[in-house]
mmCIF file of C-alpha atoms in Angstrom:
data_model
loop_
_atom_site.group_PDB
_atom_site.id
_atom_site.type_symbol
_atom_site.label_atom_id
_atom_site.label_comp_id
_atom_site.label_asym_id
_atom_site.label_seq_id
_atom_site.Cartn_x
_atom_site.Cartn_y
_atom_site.Cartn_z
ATOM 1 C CA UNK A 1 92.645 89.812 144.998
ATOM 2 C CA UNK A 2 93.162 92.777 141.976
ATOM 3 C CA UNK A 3 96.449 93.519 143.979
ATOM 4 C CA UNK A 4 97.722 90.034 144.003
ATOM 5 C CA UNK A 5 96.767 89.372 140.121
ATOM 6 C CA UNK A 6 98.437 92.475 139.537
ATOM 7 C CA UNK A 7 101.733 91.337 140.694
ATOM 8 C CA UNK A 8 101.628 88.301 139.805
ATOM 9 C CA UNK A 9 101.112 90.049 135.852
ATOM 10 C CA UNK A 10 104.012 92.406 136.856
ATOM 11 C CA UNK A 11 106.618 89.686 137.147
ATOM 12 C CA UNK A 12 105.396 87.222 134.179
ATOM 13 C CA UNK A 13 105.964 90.578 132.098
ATOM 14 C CA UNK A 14 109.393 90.503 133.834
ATOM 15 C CA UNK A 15 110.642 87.620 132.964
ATOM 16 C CA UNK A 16 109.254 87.729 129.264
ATOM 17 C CA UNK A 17 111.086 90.790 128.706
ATOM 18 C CA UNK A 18 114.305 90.014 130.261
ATOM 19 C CA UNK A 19 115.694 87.532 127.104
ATOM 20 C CA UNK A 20 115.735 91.203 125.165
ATOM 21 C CA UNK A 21 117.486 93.442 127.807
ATOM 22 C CA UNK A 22 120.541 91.355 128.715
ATOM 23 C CA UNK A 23 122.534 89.047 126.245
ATOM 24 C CA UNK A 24 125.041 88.020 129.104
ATOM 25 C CA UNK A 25 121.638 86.040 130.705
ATOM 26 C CA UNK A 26 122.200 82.241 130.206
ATOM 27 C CA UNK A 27 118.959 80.471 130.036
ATOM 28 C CA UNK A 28 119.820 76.870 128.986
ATOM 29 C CA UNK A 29 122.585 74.567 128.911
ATOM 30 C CA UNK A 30 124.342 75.166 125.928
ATOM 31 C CA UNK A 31 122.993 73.262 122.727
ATOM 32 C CA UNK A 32 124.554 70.503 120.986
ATOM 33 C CA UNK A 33 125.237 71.593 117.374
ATOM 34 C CA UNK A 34 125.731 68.969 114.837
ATOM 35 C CA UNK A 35 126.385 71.470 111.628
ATOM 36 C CA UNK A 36 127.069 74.815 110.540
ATOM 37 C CA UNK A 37 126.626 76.211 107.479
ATOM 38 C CA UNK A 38 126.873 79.403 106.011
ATOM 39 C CA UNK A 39 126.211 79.788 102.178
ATOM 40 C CA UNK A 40 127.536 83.523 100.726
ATOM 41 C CA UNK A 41 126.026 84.092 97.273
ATOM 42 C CA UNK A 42 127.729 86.427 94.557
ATOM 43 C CA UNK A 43 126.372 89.587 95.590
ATOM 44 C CA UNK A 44 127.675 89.223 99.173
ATOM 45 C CA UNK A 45 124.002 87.827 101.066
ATOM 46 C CA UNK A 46 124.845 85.350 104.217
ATOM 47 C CA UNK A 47 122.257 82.774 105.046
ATOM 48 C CA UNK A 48 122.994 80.863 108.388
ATOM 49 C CA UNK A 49 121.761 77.424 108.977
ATOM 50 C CA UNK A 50 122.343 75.809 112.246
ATOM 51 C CA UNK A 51 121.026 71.888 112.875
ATOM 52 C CA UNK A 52 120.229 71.250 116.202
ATOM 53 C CA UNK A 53 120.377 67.900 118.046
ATOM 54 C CA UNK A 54 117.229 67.280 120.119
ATOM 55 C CA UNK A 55 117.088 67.537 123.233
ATOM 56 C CA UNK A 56 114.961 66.775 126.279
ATOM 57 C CA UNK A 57 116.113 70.150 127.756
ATOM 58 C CA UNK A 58 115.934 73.969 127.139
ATOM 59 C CA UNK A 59 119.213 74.847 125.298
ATOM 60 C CA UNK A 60 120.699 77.800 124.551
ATOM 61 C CA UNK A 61 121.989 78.468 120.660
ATOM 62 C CA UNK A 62 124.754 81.576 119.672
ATOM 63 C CA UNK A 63 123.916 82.674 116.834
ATOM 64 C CA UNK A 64 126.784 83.992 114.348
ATOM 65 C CA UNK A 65 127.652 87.986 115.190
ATOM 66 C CA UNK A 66 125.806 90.291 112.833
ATOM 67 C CA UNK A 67 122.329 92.203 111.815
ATOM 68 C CA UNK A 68 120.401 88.743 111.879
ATOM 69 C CA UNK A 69 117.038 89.001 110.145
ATOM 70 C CA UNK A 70 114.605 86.554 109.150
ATOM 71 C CA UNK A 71 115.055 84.424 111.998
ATOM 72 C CA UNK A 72 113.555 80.958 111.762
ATOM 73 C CA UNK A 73 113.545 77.719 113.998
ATOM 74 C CA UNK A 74 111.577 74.713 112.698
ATOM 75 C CA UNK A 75 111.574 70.643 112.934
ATOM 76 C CA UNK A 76 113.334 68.136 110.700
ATOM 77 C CA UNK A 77 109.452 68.564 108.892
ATOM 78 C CA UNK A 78 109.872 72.195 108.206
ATOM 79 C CA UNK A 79 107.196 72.694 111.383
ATOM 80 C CA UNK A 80 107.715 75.744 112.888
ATOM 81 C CA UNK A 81 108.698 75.542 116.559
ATOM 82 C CA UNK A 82 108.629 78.261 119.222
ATOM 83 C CA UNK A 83 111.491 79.699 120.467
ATOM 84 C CA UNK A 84 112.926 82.836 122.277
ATOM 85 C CA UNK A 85 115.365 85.470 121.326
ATOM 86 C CA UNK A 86 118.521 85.889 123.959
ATOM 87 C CA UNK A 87 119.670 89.496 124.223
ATOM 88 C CA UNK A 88 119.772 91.608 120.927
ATOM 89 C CA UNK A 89 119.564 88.673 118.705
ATOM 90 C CA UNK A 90 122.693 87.374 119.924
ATOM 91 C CA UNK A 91 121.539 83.890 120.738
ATOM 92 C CA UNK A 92 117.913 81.956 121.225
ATOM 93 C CA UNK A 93 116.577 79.756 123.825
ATOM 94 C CA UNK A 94 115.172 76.553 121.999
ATOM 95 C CA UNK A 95 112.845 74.113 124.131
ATOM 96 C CA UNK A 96 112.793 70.533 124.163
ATOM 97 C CA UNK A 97 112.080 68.365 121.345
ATOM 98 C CA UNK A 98 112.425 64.771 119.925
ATOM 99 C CA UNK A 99 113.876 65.628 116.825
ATOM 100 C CA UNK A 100 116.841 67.710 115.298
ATOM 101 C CA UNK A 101 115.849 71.465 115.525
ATOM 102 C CA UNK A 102 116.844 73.748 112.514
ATOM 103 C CA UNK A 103 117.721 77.246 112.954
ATOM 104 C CA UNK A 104 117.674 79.511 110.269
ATOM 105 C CA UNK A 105 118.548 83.172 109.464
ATOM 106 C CA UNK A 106 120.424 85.986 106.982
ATOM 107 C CA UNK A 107 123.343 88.131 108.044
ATOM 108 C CA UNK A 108 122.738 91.329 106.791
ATOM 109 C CA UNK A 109 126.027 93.256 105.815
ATOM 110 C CA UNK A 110 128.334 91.232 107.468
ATOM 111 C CA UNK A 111 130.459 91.076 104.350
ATOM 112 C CA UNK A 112 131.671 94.125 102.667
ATOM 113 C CA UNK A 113 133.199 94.976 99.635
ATOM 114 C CA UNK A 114 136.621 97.000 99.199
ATOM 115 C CA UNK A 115 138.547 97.182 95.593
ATOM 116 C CA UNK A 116 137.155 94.100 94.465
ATOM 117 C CA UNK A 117 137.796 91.957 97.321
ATOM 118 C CA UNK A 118 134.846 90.918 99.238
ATOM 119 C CA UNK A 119 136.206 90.869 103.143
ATOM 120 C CA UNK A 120 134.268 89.161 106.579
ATOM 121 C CA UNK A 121 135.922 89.496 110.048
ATOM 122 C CA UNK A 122 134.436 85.941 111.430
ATOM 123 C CA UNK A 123 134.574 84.514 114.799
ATOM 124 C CA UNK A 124 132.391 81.773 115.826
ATOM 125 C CA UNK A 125 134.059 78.612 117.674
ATOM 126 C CA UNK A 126 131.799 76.289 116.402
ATOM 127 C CA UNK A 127 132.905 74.001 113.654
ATOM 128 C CA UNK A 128 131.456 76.026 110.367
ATOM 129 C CA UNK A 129 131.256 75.161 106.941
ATOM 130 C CA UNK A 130 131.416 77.862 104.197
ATOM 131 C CA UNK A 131 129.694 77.332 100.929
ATOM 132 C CA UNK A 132 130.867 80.341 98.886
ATOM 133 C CA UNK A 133 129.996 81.554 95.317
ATOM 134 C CA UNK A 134 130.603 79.120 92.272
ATOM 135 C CA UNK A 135 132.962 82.505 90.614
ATOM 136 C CA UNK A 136 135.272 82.244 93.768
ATOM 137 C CA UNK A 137 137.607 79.696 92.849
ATOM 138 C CA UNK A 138 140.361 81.294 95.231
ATOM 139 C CA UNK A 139 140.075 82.847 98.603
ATOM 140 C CA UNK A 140 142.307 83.963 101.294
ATOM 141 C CA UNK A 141 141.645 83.274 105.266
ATOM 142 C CA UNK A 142 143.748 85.305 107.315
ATOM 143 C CA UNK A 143 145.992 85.772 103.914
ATOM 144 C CA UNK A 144 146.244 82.072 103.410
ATOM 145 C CA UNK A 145 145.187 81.405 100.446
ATOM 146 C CA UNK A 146 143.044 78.158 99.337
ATOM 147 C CA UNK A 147 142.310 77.000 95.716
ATOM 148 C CA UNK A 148 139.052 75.679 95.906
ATOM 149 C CA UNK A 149 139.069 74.143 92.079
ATOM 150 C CA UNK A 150 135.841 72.067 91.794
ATOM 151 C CA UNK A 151 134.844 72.160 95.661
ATOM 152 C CA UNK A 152 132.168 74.050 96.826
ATOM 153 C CA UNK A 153 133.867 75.951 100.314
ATOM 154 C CA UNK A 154 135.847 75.196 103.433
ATOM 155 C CA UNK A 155 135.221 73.795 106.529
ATOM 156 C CA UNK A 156 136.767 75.687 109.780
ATOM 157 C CA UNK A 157 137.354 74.361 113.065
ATOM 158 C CA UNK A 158 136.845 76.829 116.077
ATOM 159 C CA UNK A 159 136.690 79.448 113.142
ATOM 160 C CA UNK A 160 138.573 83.098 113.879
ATOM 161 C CA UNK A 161 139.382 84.766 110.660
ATOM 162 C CA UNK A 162 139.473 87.336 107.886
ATOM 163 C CA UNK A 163 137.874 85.743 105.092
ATOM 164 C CA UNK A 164 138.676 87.280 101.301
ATOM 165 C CA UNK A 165 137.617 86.311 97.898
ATOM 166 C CA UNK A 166 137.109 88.001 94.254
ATOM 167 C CA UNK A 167 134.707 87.655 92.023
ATOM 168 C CA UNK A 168 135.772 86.807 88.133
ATOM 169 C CA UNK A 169 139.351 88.195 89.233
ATOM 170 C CA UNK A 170 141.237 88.981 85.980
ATOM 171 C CA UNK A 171 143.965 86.909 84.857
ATOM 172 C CA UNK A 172 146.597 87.749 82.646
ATOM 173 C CA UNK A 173 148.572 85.125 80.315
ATOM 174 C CA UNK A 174 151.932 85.499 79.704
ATOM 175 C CA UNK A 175 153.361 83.105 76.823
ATOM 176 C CA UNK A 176 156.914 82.277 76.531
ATOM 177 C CA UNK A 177 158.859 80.686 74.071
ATOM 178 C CA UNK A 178 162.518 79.476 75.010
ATOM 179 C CA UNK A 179 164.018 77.191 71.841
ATOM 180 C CA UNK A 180 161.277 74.568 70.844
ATOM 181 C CA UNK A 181 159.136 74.538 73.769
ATOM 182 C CA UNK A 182 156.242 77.072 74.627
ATOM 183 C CA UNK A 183 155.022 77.892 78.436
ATOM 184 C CA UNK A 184 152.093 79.890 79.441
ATOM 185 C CA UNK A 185 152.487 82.097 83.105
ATOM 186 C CA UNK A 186 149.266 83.030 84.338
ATOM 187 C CA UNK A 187 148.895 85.789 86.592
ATOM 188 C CA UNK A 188 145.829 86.751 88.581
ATOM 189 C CA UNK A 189 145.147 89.603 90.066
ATOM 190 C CA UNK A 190 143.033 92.993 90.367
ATOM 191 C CA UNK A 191 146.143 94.956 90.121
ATOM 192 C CA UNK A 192 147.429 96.126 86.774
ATOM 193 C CA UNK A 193 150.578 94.211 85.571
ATOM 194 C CA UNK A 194 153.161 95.271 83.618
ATOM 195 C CA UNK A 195 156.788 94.413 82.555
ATOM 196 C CA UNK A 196 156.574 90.908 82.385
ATOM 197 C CA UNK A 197 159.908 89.312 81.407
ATOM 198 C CA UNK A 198 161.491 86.142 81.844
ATOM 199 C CA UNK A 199 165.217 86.059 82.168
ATOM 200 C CA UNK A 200 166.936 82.360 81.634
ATOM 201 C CA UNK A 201 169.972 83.953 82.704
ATOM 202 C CA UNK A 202 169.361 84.888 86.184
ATOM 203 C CA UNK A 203 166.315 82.139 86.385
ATOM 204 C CA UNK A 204 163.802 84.513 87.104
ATOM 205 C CA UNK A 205 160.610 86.207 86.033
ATOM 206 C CA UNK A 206 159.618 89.578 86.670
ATOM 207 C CA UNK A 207 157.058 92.587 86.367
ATOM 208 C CA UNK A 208 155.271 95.394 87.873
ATOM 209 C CA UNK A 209 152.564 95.952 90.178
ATOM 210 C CA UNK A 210 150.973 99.652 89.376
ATOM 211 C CA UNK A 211 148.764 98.634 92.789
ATOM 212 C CA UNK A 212 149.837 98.258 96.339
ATOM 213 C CA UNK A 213 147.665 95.806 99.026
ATOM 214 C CA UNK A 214 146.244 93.812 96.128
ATOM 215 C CA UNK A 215 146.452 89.840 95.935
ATOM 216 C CA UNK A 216 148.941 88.570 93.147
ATOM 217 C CA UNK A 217 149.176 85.243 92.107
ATOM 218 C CA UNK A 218 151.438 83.663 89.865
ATOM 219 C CA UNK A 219 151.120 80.196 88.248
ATOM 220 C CA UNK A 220 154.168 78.832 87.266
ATOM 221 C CA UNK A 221 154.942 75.677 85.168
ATOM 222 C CA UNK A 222 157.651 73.947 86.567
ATOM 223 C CA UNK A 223 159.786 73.319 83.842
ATOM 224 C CA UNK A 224 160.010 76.399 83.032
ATOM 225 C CA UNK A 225 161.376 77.463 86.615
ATOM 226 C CA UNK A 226 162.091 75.266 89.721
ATOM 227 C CA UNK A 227 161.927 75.961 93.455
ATOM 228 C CA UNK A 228 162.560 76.827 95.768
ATOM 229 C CA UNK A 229 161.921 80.136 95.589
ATOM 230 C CA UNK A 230 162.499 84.015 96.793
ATOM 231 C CA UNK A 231 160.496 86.956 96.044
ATOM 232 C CA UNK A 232 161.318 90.562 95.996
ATOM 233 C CA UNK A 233 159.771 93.768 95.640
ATOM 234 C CA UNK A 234 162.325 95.907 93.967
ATOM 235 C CA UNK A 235 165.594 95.136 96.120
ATOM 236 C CA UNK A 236 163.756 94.199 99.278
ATOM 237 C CA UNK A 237 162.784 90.202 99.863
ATOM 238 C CA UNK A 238 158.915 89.955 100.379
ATOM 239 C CA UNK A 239 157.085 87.320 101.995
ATOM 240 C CA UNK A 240 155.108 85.011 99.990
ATOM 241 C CA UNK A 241 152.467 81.943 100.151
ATOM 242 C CA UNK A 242 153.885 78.507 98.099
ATOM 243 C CA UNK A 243 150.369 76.139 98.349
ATOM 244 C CA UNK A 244 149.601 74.412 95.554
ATOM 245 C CA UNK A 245 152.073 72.350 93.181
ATOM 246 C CA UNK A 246 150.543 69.747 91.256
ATOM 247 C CA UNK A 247 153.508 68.196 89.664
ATOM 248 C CA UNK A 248 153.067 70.560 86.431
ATOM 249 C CA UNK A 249 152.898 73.997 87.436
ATOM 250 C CA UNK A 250 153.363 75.792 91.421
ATOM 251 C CA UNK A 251 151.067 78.715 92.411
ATOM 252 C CA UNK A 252 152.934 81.846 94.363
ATOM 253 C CA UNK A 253 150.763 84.487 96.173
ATOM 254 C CA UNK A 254 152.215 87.654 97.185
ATOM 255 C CA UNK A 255 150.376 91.178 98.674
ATOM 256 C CA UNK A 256 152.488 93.678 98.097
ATOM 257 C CA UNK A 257 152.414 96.317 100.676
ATOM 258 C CA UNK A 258 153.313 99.326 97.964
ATOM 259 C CA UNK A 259 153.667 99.215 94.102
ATOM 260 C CA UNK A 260 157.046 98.121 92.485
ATOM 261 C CA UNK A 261 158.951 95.640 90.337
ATOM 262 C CA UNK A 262 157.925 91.907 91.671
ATOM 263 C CA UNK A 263 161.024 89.703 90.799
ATOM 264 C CA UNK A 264 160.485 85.792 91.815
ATOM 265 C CA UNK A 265 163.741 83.864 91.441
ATOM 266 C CA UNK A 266 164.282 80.017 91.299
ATOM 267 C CA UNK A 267 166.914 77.333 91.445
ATOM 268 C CA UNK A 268 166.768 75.738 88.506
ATOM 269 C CA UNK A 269 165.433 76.450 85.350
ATOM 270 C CA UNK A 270 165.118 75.945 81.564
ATOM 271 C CA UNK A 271 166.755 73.534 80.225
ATOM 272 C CA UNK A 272 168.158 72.903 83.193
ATOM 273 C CA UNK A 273 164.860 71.206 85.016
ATOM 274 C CA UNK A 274 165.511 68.026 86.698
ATOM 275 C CA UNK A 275 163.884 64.709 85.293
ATOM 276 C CA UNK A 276 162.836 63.302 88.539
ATOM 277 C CA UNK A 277 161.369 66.632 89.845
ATOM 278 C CA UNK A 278 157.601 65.397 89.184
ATOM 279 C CA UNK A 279 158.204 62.399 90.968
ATOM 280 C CA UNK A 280 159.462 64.039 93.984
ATOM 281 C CA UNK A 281 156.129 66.199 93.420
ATOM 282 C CA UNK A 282 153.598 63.399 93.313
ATOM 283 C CA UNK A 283 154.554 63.022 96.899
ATOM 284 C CA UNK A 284 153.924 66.056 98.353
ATOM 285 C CA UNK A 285 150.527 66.443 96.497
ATOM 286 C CA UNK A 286 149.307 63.228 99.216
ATOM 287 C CA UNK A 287 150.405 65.644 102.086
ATOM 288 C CA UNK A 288 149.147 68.973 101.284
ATOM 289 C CA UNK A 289 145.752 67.637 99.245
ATOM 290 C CA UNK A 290 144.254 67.241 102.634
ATOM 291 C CA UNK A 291 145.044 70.787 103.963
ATOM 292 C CA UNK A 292 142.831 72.805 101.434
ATOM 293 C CA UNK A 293 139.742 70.363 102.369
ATOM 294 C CA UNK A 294 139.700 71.407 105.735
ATOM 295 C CA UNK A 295 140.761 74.646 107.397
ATOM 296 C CA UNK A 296 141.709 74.608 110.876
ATOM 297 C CA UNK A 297 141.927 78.346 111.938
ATOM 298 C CA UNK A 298 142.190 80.048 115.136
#
């Protein structure tokens, strides 16, 4: 009889241990996952919130790759519920319930911080949405950048990506003055610029970058200088991001791989803009608008 409650206490402590040994192990069906949301505050902390939808089955939940602490899995109620823990925290095992399950838990150093720029490698092919800090109005995912003006994050659809933002990154204001009418340049960036000049002549503006690998961006009215555009870094054309123009003013994003003279040259220019350019602009605002609410990266 000892021998046969013996085994019988050798495999229960089997199976309970197994969840921690192997993450490959598939316990469940794999859970239904109405949201995803992962809120960043200004100092770089991740907190992960998951909403389940119940289930009359044990399903199995991925959590987001990372140093996951303070793990949590409660009811609509804020009841806590049981649950078990898949491999190395790299998933749980919820059981059934007849309400929405919440799943909870921090990310501890999955962001890190490199001249300024705070930087995530994220995979996770759920549909996630990413509430970031109220001082990052602009970030970049996978060098894309998105101008988040008055909205609170992005939403990502089967999300691969290198996610970027700065905190209070410096901006520079450049005011020119060509006959009776003034125009203010803004550039933003962590890099130091210098040399800013605008040349009527040869419709372009440039300056220096004392800074190589650091985000530039350059806010443009206009009617002071048309698209489309080029970009070069000294004598050699750069690539460069065009994504917002909101009928007023067009914002140009450039990385520059090394430091240099940045020389951005347009089409037309002033006095020379067009009357019916905004026009032509309030159209294009209806197509792209849509784009910054919603990511779709992969």
């Amino acid at each position: 009889m000892n021998s046969k409650i013996f085994g019988f206490l050798v495999i229960l402590l089997i199976i309970s241990i197994i969840p921690t040994i192997d993450a490959q192990i598939s316990f469940g069906e794999k859970a239904s996952q109405k949201s995803v949301e992962i809120v960043i505050n200004s100092v770089g902390d991740v907190h992960v919130k998951h909403v389940i939808s119940k289930t009359d089955l044990p399903k199995q939940v991925e959590l987001i790759y990372g140093t996951v602490s303070n793990l949590s899995v409660t009811n609509e109620k804020g009841e806590e519920k049981q649950f078990s823990v898949i491999g190395d925290n790299a998933g749980i095992l919820i059981f059934p319930s007849d309400n929405n399950s919440i799943v909870e838990y921090d990310l501890d150093h999955a962001i890190s911080k490199k001249d300024n720029v705070w930087t995530w490698s994220f995979r996770y092919l759920e549909t996630t949405s990413f509430i970031l800090p109220e001082e990052a109005d602009l970030i970049f995912a996978n060098e894309r950048p998105i101008y988040l003006d008055e909205k609170k994050g992005i939403t990502c659809h089967g999300c691969q990506m290198i996610l970027e933002y700065s905190i209070n990154e410096p901006k520079i204001y450049q005011n020119i003055k060509w006959e009776d009418k003034e125009f203010l340049v803004e550039i933003r960036s962590h890099s130091n610029i210098d040399g800013f000049v605008f040349d009527q002549p040869t419709k372009s503006i440039t300056f220096d970058v004392s800074e190589k690998n650091r985000f530039v961006t350059t806010i443009i009215p206009l009617e002071l200088l048309w698209g489309p555009y080029a970009v070069f870094l000294d004598d050699e054309k750069i690539y460069f991001n065009q994504y917002i123009n909101n009928g007023t003013h067009v914002w140009l994003n450039i990385r520059p791989e090394t430091t240099g003279e940045v020389t951005i040259i347009g089409t037309t220019v002033v006095p020379e803009f067009p009357i019916i350019a905004p026009l032509a602009m309030g159209f294009l605002i209806i197509v792209i608008t849509p784009l910054i609410r919603k990511v779709n990266l992969r």
